[in-house]
PDB file of C-alpha atoms and ligand atoms in Angstrom:
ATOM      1  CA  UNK W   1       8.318 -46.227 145.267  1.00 43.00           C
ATOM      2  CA  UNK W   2       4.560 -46.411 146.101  1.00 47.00           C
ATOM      3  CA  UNK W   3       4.000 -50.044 146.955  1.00 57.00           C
ATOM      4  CA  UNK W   4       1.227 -51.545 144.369  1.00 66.00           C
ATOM      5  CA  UNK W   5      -2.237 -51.773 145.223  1.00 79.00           C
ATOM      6  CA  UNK W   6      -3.797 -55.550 146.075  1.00 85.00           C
ATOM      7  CA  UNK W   7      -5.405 -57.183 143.634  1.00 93.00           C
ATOM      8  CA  UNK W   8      -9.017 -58.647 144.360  1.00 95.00           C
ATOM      9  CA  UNK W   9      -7.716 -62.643 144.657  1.00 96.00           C
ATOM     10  CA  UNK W  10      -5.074 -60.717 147.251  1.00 95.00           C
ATOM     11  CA  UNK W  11      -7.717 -58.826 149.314  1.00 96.00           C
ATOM     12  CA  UNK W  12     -10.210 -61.804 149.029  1.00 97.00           C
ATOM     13  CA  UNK W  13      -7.521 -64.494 150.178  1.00 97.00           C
ATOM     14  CA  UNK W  14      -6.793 -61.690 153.088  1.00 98.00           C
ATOM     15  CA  UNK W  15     -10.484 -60.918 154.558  1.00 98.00           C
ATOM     16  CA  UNK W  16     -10.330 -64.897 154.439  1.00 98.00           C
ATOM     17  CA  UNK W  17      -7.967 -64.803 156.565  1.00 98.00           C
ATOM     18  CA  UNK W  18      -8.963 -61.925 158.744  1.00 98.00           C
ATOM     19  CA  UNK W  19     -12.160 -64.297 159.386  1.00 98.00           C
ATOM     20  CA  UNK W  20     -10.684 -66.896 160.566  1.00 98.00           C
ATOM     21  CA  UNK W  21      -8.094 -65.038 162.995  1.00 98.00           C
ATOM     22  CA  UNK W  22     -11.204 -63.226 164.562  1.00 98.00           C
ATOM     23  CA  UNK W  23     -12.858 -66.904 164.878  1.00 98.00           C
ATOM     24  CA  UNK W  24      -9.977 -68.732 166.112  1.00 98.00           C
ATOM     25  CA  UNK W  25      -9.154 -65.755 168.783  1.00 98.00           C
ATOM     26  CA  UNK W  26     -12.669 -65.361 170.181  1.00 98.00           C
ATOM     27  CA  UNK W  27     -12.479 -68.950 170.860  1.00 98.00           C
ATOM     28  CA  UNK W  28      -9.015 -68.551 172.650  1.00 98.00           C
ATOM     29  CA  UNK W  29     -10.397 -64.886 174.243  1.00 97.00           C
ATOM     30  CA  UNK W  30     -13.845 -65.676 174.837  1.00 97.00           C
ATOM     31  CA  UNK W  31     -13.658 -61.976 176.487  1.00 94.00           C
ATOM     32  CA  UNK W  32     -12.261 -59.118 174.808  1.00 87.00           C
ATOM     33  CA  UNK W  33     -11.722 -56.154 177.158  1.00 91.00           C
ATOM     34  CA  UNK W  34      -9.640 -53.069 177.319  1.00 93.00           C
ATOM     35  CA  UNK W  35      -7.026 -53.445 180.459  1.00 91.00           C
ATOM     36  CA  UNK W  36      -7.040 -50.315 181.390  1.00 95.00           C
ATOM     37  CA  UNK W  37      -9.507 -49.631 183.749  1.00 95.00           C
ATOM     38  CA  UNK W  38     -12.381 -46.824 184.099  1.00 96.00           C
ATOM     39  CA  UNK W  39     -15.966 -45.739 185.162  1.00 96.00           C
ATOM     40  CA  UNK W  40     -16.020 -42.413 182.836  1.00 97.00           C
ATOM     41  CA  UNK W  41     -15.165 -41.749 179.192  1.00 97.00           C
ATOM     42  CA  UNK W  42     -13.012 -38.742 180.115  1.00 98.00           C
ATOM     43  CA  UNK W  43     -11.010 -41.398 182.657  1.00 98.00           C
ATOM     44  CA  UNK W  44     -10.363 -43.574 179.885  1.00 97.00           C
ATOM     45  CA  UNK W  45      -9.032 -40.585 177.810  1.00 97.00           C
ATOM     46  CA  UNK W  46      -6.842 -39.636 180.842  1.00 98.00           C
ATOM     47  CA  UNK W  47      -5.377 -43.500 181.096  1.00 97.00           C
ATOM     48  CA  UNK W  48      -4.782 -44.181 177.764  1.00 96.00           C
ATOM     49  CA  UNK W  49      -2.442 -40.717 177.648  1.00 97.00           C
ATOM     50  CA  UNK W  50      -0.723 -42.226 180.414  1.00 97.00           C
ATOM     51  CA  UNK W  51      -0.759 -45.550 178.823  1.00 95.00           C
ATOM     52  CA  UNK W  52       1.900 -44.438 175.964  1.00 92.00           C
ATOM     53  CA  UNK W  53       5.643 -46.294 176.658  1.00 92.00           C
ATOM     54  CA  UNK W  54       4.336 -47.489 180.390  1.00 95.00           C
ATOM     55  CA  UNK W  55       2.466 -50.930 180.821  1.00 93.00           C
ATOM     56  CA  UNK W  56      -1.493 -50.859 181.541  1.00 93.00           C
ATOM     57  CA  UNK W  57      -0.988 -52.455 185.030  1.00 95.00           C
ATOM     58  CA  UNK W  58       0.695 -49.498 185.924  1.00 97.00           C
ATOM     59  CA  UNK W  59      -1.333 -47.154 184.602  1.00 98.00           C
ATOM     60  CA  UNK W  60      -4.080 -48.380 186.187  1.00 98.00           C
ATOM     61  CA  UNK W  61      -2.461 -48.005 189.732  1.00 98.00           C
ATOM     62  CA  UNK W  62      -1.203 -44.478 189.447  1.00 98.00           C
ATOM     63  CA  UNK W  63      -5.203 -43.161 188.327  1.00 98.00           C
ATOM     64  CA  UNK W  64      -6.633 -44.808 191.458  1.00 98.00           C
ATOM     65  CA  UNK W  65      -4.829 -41.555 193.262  1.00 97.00           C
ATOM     66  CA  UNK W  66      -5.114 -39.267 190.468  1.00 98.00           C
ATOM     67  CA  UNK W  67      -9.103 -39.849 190.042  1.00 98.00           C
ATOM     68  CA  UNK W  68      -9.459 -40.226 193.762  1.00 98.00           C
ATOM     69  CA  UNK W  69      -7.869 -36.624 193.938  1.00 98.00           C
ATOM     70  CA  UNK W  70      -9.939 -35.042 190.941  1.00 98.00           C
ATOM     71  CA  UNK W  71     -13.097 -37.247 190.933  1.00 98.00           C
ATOM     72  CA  UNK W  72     -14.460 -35.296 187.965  1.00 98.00           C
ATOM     73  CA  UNK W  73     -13.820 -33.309 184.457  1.00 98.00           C
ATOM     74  CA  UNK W  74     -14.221 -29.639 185.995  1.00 98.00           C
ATOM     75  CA  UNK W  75     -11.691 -30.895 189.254  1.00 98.00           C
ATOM     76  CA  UNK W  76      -9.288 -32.474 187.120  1.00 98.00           C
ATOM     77  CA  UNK W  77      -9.462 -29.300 184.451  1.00 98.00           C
ATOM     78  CA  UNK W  78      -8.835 -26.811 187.442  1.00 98.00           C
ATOM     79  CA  UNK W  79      -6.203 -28.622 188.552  1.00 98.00           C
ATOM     80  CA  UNK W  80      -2.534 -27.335 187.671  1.00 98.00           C
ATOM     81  CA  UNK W  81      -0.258 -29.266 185.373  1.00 98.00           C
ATOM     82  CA  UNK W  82       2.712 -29.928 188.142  1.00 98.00           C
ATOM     83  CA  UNK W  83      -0.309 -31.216 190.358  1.00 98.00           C
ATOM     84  CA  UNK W  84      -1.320 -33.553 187.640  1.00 98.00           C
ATOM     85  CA  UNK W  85       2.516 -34.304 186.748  1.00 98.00           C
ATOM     86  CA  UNK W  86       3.540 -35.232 190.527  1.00 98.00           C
ATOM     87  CA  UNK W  87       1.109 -37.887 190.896  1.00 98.00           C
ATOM     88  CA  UNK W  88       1.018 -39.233 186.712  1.00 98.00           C
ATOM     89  CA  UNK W  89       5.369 -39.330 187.032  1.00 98.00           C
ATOM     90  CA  UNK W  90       5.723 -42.789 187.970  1.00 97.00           C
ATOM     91  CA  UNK W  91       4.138 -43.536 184.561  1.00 97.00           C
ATOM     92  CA  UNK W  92       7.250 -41.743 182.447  1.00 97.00           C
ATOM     93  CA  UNK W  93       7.008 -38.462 180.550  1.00 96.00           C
ATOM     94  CA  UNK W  94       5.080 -37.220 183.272  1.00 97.00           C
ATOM     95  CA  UNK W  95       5.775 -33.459 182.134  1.00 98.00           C
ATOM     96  CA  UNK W  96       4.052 -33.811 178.774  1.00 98.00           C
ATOM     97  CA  UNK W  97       1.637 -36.304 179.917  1.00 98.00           C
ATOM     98  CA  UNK W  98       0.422 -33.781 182.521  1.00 98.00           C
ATOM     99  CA  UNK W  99       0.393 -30.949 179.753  1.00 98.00           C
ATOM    100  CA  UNK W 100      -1.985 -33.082 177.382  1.00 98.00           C
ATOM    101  CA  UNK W 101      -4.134 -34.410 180.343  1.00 98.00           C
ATOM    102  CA  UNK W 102      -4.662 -30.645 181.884  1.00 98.00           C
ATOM    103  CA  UNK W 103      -4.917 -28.996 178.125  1.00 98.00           C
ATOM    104  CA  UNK W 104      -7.436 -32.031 177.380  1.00 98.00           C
ATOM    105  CA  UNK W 105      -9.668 -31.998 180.584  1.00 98.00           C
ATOM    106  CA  UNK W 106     -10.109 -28.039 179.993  1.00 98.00           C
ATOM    107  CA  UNK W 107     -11.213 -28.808 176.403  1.00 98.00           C
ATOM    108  CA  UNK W 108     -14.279 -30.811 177.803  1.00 98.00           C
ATOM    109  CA  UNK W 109     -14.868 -28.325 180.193  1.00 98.00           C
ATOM    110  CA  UNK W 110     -15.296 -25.565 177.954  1.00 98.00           C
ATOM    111  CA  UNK W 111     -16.517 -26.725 174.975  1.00 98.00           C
ATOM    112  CA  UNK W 112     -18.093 -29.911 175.676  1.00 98.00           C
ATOM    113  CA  UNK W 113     -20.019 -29.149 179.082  1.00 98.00           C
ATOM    114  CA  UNK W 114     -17.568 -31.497 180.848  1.00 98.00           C
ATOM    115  CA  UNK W 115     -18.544 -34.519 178.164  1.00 98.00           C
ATOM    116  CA  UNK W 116     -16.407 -36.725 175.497  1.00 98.00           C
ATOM    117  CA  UNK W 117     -17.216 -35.416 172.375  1.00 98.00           C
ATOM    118  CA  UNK W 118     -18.740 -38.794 170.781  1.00 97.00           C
ATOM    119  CA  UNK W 119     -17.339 -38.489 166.888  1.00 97.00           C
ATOM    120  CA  UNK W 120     -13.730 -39.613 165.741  1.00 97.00           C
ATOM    121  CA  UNK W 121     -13.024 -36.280 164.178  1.00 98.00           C
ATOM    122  CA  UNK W 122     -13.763 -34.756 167.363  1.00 98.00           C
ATOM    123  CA  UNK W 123     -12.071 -36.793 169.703  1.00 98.00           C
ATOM    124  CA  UNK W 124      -8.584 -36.599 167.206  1.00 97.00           C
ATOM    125  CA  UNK W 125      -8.537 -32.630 167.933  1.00 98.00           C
ATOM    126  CA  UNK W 126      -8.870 -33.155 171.900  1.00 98.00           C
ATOM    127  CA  UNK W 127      -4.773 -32.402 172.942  1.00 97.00           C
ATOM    128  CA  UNK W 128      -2.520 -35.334 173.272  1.00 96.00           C
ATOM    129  CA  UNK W 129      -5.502 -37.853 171.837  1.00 97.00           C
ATOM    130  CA  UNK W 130      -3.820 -39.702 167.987  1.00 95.00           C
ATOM    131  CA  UNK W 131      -6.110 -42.107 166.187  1.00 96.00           C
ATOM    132  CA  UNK W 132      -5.234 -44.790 168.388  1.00 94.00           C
ATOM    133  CA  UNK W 133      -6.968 -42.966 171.437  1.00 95.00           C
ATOM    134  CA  UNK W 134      -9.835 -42.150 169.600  1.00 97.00           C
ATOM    135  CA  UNK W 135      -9.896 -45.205 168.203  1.00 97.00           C
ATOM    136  CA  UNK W 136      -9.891 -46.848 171.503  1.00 96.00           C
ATOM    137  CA  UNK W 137     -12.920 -44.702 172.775  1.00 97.00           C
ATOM    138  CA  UNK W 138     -15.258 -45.130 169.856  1.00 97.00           C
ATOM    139  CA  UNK W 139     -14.697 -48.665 169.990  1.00 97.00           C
ATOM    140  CA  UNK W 140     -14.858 -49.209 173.978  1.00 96.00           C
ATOM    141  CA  UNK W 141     -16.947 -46.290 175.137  1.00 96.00           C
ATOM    142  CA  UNK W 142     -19.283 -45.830 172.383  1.00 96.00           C
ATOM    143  CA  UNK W 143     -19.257 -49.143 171.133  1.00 96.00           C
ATOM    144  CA  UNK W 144     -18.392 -47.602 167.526  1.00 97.00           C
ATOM    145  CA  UNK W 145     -16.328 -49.526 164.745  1.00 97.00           C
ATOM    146  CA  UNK W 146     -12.971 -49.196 165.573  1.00 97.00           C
ATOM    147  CA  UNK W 147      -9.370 -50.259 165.006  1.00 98.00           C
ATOM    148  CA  UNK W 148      -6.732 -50.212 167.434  1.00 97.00           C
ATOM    149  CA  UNK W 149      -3.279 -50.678 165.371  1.00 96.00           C
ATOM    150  CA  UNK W 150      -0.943 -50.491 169.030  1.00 94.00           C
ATOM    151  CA  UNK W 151       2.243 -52.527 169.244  1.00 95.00           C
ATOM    152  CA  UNK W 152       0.439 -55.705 169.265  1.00 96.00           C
ATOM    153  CA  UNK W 153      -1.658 -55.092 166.557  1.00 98.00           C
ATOM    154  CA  UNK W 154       1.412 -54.343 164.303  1.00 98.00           C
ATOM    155  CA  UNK W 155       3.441 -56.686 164.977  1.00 98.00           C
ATOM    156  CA  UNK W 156       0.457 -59.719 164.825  1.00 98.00           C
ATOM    157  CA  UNK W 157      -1.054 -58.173 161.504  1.00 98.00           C
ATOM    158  CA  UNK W 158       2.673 -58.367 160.081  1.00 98.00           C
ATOM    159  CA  UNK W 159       3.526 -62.018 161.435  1.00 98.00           C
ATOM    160  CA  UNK W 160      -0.202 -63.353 160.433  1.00 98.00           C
ATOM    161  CA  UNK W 161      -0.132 -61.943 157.048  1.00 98.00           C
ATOM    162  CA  UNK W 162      -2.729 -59.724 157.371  1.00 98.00           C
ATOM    163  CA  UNK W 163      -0.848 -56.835 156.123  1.00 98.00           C
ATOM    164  CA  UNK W 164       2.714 -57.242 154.279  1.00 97.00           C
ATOM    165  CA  UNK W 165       5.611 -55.881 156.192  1.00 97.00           C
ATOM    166  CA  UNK W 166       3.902 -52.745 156.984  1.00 97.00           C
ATOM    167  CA  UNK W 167       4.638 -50.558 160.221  1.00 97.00           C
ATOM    168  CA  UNK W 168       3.456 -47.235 160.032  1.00 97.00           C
ATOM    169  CA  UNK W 169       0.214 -47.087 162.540  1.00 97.00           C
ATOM    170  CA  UNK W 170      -2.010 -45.417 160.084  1.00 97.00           C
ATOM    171  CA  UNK W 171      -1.444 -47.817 157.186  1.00 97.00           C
ATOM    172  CA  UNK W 172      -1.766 -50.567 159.040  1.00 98.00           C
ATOM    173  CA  UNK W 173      -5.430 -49.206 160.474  1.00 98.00           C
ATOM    174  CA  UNK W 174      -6.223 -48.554 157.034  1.00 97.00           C
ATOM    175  CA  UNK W 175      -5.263 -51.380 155.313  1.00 97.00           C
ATOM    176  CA  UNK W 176      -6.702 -53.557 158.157  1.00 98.00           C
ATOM    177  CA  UNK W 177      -9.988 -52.065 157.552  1.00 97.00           C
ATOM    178  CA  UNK W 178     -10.784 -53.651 153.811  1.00 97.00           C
ATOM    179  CA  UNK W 179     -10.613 -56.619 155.561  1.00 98.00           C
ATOM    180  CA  UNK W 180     -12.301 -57.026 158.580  1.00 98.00           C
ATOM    181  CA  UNK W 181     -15.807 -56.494 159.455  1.00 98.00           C
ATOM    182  CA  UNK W 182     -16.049 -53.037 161.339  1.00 97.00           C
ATOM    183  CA  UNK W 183     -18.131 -54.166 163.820  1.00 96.00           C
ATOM    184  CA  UNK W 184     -15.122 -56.970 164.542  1.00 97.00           C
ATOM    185  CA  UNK W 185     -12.390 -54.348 165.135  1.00 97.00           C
ATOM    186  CA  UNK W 186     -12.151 -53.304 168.470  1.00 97.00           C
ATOM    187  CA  UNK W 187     -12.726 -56.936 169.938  1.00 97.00           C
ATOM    188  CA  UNK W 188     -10.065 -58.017 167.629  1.00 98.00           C
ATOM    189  CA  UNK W 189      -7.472 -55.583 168.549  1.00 97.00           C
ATOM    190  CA  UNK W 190      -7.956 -56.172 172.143  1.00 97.00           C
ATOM    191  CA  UNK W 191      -7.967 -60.005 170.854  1.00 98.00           C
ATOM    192  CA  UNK W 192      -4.618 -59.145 169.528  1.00 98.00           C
ATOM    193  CA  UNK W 193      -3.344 -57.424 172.972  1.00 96.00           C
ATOM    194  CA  UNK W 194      -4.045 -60.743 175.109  1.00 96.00           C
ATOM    195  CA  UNK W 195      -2.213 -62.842 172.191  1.00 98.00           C
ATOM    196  CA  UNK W 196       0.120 -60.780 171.786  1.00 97.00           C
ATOM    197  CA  UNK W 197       1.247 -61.334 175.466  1.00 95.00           C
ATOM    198  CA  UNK W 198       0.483 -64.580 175.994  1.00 97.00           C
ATOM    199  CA  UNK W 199       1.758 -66.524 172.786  1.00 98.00           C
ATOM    200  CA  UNK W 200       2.809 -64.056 169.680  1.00 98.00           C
ATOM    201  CA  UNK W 201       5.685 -62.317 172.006  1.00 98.00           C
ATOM    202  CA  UNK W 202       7.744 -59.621 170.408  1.00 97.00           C
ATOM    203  CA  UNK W 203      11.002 -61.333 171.007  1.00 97.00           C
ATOM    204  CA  UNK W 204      10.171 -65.166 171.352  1.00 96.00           C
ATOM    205  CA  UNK W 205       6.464 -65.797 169.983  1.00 97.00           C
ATOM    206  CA  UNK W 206       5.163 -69.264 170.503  1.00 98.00           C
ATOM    207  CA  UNK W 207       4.143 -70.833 167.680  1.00 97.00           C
ATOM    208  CA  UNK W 208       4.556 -74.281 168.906  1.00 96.00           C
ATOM    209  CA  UNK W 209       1.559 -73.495 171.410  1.00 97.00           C
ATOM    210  CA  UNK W 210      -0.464 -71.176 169.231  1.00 98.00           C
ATOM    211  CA  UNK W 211      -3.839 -71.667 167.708  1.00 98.00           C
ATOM    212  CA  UNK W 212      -3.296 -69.711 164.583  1.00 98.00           C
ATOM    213  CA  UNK W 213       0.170 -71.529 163.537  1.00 98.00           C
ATOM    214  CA  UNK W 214      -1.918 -73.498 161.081  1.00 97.00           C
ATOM    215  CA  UNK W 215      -2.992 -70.211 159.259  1.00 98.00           C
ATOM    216  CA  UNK W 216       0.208 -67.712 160.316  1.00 98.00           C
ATOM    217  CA  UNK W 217       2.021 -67.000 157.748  1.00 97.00           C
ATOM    218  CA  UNK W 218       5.116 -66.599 159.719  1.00 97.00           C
ATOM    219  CA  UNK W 219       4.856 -69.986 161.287  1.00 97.00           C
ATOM    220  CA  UNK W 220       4.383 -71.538 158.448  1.00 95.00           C
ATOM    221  CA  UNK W 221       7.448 -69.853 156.647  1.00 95.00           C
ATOM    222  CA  UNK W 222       9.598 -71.225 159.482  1.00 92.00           C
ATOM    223  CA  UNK W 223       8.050 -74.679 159.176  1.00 90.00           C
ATOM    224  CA  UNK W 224       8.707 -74.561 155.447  1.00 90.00           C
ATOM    225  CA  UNK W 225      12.137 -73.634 156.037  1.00 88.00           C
ATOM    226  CA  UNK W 226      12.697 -76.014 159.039  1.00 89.00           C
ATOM    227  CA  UNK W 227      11.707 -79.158 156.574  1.00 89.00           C
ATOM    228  CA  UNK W 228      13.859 -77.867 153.603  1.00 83.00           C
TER     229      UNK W 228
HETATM  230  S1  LIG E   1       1.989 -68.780 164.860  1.00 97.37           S
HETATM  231 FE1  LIG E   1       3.717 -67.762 165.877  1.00 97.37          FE
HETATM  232  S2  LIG E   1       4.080 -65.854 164.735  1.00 97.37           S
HETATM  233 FE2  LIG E   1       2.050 -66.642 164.147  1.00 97.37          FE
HETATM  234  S3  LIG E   1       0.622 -65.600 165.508  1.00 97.37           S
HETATM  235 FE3  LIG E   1       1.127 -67.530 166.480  1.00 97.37          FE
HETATM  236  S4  LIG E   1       2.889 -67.088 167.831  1.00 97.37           S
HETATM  237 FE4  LIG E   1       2.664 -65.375 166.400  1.00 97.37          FE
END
């Protein structure tokens, strides 16, 4: 059954909310940065590929060889698959990871004059890039509005109340932008990644040490439930 639209005290009571998250984090996160690292759009577009179901810190050691090898677009494009997949393996699914990164590099090389194309719709056609990527380069690379609905993302939206027990990444992007200010998103998701590891932890999330546990509706369902 479709789940029933939110009414305006709802939505109002959320973007509340979503304002005071954003406040309370940049506080906590006086920096909000993308871990992966890069010089280039297209090397961003290459990490985050590798970035899916292998940490950042990883990632971020297995390009120093692969960009050191193909120091451009046109080298990397030219570049065979296996080549690509014998250096990107230690990062898991190196097969199809190589596949998208080769397809994707010879995208920009031939129809983009070795450039990232610099609109969403654009970016989601490039192989192997979902709205999460693209998202990730408006916001960082371009400095676009942008949300960023990853792991953490999820799983904080969920916890915080933000959105209601809702999982699929799409929905949540959607329904996370009526409420927060576009030009908020991408600092919040990355907000969300640093919180997400330090305090809100998948399996054992500190709310005893977090600065939202005053606002969270998770934490204060468990307090509720603790005094009853
Ligand atoms: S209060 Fe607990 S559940 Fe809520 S955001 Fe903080 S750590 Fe996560």
């Amino acid at each position: 059954m479709p789940k029933k639209q939110m009414s305006a005290a709802e939505l109002a009571a959320k973007k509340e909310l979503a304002l005071a998250v954003i406040e309370r984090l940049k506080a906590e996160y006086p920096d909000a940065a993308c871990s992966l690292d890069y010089d280039h759009a297209w090397q961003l577009l290459v990490s985050v590929r590798l970035a899916a179901q292998c940490t950042d810190a990883r990632v971020n050691v297995v390009v120093e060889d692969l960009f050191a090898k193909y120091p451009n677009v046109a080298a990397l494009a030219a570049a065979e698959p296996e080549e690509i997949e014998a250096i990107v393996k230690p990062c898991g699914l190196g097969h199809s990871k190589a596949r998208d990164i080769s397809a994707c590099m010879r995208v920009l090389r031939d129809q983009y004059n070795c450039q990232v194309p610099t609109t969403f719709d654009e970016l989601l056609k490039l192989p192997g890039v979902g709205r999460k990527s693209a998202n990730l380069i408006m916001g960082d690379v371009f400095g676009k509005p942008a949300i960023v609905t990853d792991t953490h993302c999820i799983r904080l939206s969920n916890r915080i109340g933000l959105v209601d027990n809702v999982k699929e990444p799409q929905k949540v992007e959607m329904l996370l932008w009526q409420i927060i200010p576009p030009e908020e998103g991408s600092d919040l998701c990355h907000r969300f990644v640093y919180h997400g590891r330090a305090v809100c932890d998948a399996r054992k999330p500190l709310c005893e040490k977090c600065c939202l546990a005053d606002i969270c509706r998770t934490a204060q369902a468990n307090q509720a439930e603790a005094q009853s």
